[in-house]
mmCIF file of C-alpha atoms and ligand atoms in Angstrom:
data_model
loop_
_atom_site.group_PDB
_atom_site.id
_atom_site.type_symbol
_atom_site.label_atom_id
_atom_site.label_comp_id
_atom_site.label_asym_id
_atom_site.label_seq_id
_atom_site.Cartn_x
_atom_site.Cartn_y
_atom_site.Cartn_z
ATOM 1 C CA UNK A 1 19.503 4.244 -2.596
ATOM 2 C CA UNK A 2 16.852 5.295 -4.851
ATOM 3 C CA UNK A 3 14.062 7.582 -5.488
ATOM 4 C CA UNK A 4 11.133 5.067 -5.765
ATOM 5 C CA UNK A 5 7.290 5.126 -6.142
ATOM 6 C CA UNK A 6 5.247 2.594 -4.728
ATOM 7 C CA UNK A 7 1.046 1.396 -4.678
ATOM 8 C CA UNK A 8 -0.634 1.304 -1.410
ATOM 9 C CA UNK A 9 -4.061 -0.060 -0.658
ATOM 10 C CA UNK A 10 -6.033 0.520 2.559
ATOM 11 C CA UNK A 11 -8.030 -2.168 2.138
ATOM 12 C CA UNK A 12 -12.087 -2.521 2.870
ATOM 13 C CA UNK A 13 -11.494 -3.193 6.578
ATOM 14 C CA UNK A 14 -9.567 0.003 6.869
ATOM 15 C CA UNK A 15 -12.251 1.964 5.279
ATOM 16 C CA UNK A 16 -14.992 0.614 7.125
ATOM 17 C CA UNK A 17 -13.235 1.153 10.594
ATOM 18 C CA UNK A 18 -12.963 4.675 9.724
ATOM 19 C CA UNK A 19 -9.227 4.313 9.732
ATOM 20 C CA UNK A 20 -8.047 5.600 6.154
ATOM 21 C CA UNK A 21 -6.599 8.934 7.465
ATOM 22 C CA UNK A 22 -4.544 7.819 10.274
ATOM 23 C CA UNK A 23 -3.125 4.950 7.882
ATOM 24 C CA UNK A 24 -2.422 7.409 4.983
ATOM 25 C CA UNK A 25 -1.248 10.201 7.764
ATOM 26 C CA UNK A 26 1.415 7.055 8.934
ATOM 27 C CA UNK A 27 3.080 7.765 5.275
ATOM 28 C CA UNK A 28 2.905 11.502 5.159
ATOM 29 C CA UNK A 29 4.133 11.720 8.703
ATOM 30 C CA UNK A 30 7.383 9.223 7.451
ATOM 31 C CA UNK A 31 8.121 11.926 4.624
ATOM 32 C CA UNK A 32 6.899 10.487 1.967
ATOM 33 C CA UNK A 33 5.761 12.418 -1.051
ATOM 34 C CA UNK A 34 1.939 11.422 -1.702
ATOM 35 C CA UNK A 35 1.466 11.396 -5.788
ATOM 36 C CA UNK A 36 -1.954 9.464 -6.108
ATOM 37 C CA UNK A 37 -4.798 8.726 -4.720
ATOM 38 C CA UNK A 38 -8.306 7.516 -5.576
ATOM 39 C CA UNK A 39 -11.430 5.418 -3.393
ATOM 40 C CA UNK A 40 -12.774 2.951 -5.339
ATOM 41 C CA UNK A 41 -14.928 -0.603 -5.412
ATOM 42 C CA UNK A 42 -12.324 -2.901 -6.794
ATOM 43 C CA UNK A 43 -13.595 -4.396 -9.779
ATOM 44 C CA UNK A 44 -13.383 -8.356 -9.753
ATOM 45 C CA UNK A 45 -10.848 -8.662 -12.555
ATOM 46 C CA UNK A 46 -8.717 -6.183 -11.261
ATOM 47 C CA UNK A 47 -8.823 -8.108 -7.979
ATOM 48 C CA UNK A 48 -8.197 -11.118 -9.377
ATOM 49 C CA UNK A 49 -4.631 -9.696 -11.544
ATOM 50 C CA UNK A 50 -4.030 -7.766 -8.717
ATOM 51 C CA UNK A 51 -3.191 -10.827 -6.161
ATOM 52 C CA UNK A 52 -3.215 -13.428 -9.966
ATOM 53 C CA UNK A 53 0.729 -14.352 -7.838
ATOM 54 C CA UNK A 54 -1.679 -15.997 -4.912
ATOM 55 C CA UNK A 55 -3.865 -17.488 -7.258
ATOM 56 C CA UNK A 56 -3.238 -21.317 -6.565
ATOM 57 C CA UNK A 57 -3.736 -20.428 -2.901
ATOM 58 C CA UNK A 58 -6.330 -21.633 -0.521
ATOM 59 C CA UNK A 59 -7.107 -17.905 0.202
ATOM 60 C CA UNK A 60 -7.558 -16.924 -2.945
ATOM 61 C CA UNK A 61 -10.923 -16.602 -3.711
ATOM 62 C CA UNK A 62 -11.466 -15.280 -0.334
ATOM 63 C CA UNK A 63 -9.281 -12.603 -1.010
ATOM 64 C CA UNK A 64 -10.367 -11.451 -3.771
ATOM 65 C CA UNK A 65 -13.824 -11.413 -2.535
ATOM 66 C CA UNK A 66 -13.122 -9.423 0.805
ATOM 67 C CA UNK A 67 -10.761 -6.657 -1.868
ATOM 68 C CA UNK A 68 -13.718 -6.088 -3.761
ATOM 69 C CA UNK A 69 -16.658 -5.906 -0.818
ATOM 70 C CA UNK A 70 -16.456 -2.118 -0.261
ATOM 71 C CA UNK A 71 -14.555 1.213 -0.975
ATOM 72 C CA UNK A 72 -10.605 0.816 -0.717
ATOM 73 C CA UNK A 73 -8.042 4.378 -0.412
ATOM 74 C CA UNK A 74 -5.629 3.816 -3.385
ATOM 75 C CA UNK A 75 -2.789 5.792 -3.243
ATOM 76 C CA UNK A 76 1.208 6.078 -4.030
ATOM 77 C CA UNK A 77 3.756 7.711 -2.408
ATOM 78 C CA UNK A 78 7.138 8.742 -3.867
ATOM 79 C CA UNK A 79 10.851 8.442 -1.658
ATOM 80 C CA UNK A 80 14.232 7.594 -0.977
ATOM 81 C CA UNK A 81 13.742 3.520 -0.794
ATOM 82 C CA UNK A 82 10.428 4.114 -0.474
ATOM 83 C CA UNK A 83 8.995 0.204 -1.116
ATOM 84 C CA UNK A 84 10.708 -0.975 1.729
ATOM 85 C CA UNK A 85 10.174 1.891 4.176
ATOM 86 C CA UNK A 86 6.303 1.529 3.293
ATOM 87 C CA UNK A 87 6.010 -2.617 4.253
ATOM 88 C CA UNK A 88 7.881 -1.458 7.463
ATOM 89 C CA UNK A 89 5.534 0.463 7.990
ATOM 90 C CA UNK A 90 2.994 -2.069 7.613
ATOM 91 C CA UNK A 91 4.035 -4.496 9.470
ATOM 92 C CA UNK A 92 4.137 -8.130 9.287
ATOM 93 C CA UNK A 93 1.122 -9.794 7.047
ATOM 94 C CA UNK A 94 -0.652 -11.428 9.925
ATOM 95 C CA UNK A 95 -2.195 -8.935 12.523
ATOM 96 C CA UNK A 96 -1.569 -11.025 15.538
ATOM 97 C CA UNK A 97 2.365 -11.493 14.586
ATOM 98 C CA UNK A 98 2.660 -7.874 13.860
ATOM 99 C CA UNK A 99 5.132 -5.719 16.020
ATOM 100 C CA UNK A 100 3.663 -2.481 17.663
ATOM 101 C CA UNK A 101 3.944 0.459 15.964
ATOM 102 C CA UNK A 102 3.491 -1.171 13.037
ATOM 103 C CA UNK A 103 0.186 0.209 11.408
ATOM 104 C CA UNK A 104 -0.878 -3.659 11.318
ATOM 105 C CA UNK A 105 0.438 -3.878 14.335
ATOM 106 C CA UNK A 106 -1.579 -1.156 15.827
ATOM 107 C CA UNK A 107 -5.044 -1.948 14.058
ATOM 108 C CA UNK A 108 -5.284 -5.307 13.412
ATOM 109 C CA UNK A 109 -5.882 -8.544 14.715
ATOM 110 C CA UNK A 110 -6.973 -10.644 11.599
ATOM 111 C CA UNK A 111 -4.184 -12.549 9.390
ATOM 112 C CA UNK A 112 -6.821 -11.499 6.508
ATOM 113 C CA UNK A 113 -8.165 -8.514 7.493
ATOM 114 C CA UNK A 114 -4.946 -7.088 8.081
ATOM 115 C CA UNK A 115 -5.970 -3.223 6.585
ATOM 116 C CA UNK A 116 -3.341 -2.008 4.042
ATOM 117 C CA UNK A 117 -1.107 -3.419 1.191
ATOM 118 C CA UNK A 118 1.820 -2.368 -0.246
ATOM 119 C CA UNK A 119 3.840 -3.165 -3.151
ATOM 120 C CA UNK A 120 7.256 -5.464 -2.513
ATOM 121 C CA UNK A 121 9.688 -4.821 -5.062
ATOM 122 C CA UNK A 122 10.272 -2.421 -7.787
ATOM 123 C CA UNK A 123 8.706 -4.594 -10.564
ATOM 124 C CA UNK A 124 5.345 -5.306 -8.578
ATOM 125 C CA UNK A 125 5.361 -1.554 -7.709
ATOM 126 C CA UNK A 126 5.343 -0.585 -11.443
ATOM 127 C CA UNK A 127 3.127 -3.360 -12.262
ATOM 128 C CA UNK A 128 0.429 -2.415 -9.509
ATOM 129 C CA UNK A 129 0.525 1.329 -10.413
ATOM 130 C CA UNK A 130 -0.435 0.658 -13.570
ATOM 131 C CA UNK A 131 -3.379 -1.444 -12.581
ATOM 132 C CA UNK A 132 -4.794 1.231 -10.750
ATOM 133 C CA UNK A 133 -3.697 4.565 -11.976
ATOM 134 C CA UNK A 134 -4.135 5.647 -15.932
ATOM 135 C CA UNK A 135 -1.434 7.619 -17.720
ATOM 136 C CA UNK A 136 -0.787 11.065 -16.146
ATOM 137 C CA UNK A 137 -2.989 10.055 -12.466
ATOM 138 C CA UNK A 138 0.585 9.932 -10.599
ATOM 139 C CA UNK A 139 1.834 13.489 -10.421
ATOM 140 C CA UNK A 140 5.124 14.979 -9.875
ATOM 141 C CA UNK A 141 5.413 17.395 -8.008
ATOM 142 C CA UNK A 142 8.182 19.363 -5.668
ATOM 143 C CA UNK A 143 7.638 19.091 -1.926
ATOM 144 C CA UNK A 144 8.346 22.858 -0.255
ATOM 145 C CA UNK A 145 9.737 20.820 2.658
ATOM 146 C CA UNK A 146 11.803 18.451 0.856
ATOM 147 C CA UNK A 147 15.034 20.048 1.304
ATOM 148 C CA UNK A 148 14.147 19.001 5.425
ATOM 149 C CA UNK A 149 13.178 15.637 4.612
ATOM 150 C CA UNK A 150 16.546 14.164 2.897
ATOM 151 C CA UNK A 151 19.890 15.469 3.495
ATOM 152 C CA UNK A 152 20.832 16.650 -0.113
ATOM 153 C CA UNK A 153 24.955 16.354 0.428
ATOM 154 C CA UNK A 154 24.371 12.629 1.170
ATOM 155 C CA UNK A 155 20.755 11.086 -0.054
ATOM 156 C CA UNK A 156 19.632 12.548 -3.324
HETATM 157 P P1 LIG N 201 1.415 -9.002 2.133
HETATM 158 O O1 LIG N 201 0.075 -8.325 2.030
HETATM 159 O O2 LIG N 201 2.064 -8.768 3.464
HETATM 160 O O3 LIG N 201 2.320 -8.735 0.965
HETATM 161 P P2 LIG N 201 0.935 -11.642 0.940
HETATM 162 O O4 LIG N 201 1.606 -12.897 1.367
HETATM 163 O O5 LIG N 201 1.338 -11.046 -0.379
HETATM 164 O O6 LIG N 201 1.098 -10.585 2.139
HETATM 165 O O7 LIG N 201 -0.632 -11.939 0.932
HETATM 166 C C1 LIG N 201 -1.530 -11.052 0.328
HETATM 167 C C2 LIG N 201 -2.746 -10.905 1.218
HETATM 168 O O8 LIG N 201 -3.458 -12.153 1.264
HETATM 169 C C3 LIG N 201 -2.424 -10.604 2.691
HETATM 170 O O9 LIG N 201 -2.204 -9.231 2.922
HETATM 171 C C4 LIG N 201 -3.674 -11.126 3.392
HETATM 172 O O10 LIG N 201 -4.746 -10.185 3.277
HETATM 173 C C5 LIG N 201 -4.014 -12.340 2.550
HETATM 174 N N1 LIG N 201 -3.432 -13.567 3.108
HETATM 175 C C6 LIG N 201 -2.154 -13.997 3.002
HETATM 176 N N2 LIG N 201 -1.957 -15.180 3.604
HETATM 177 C C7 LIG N 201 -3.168 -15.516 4.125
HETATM 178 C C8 LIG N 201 -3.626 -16.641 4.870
HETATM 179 O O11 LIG N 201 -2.886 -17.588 5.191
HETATM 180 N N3 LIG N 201 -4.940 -16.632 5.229
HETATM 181 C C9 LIG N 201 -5.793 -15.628 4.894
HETATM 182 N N4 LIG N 201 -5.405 -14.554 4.180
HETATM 183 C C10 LIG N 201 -4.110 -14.499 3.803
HETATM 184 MG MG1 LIG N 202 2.209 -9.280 -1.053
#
């Protein structure tokens, strides 16, 4: 186990619907530690090196034009495993596959449209957090509550 930070994006669908709160409050309510945030227009390049791993894909240029058509909620949260615990809560990629409870899942239908991303792995989460936040954006910070979030004697 370890303490991990990780980038999550609700993406212009989520914004649009009016559903950046209750995807961010999906995160807080898990118990992770919320170190970022920032709405922004993607630009195009950033787009582009964001998903540059897709780039030979037929979606591609889709993609990167739907990520850059409106406001997105960048933000990072900070826990215990928390890349993993943040694409459960996501979901599977494609809306219609995606179990219940999932926020995907719950909100989505579309296998592009599909509302949020989140880092998957420890080198894409440092890579992607340093796309979109400068030195000194993330903050650390101590939770009051965090002694009720992890068991000390076992997790940290
Ligand atoms: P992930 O977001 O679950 O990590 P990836 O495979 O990394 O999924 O794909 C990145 C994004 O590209 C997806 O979230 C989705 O928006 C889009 N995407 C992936 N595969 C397809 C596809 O087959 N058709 C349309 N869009 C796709
Ligand atoms: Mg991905």
């Amino acid at each position: 186990m370890a303490i991990e930070t990780t980038l999550l994006i609700v993406k212009p669908d989520g914004v649009q619907r009016g559903l950046a709160g209750r995807i961010l409050t999906r995160f807080e309510d898990k118990g992770l530690q919320l170190v970022g945030m920032k709405l922004m227009t993607i630009p195009r390049a950033l787009a582009e090196r964001h998903y540059e791993a897709h780039k030979e894909r037929k979606f591609y240029p889709g993609l990167v034009r739907f990520m850059t058509s409106s406001p997105v909620l960048v933000f990072a949260v900070r826990g215990v495993d928390a890349i993993a615990i943040c694409r459960k809560l996501m979901g599977a990629t494609f809306g219609p596959n995606a179990e219940p409870g999932t926020i995907r899942g719950d909100f989505g239908a579309s296998r592009s449209y599909n509302l949020i991303h989140g880092s998957d792995s420890v080198e894409s989460a440092t890579r992607e957090i340093g796309l979109f936040f400068a030195e000194g954006e993330v903050q650390t910070w101590q939770p009051a509550i965090q002694s009720w979030i992890y068991d000390a004697s076992e997790e940290l």
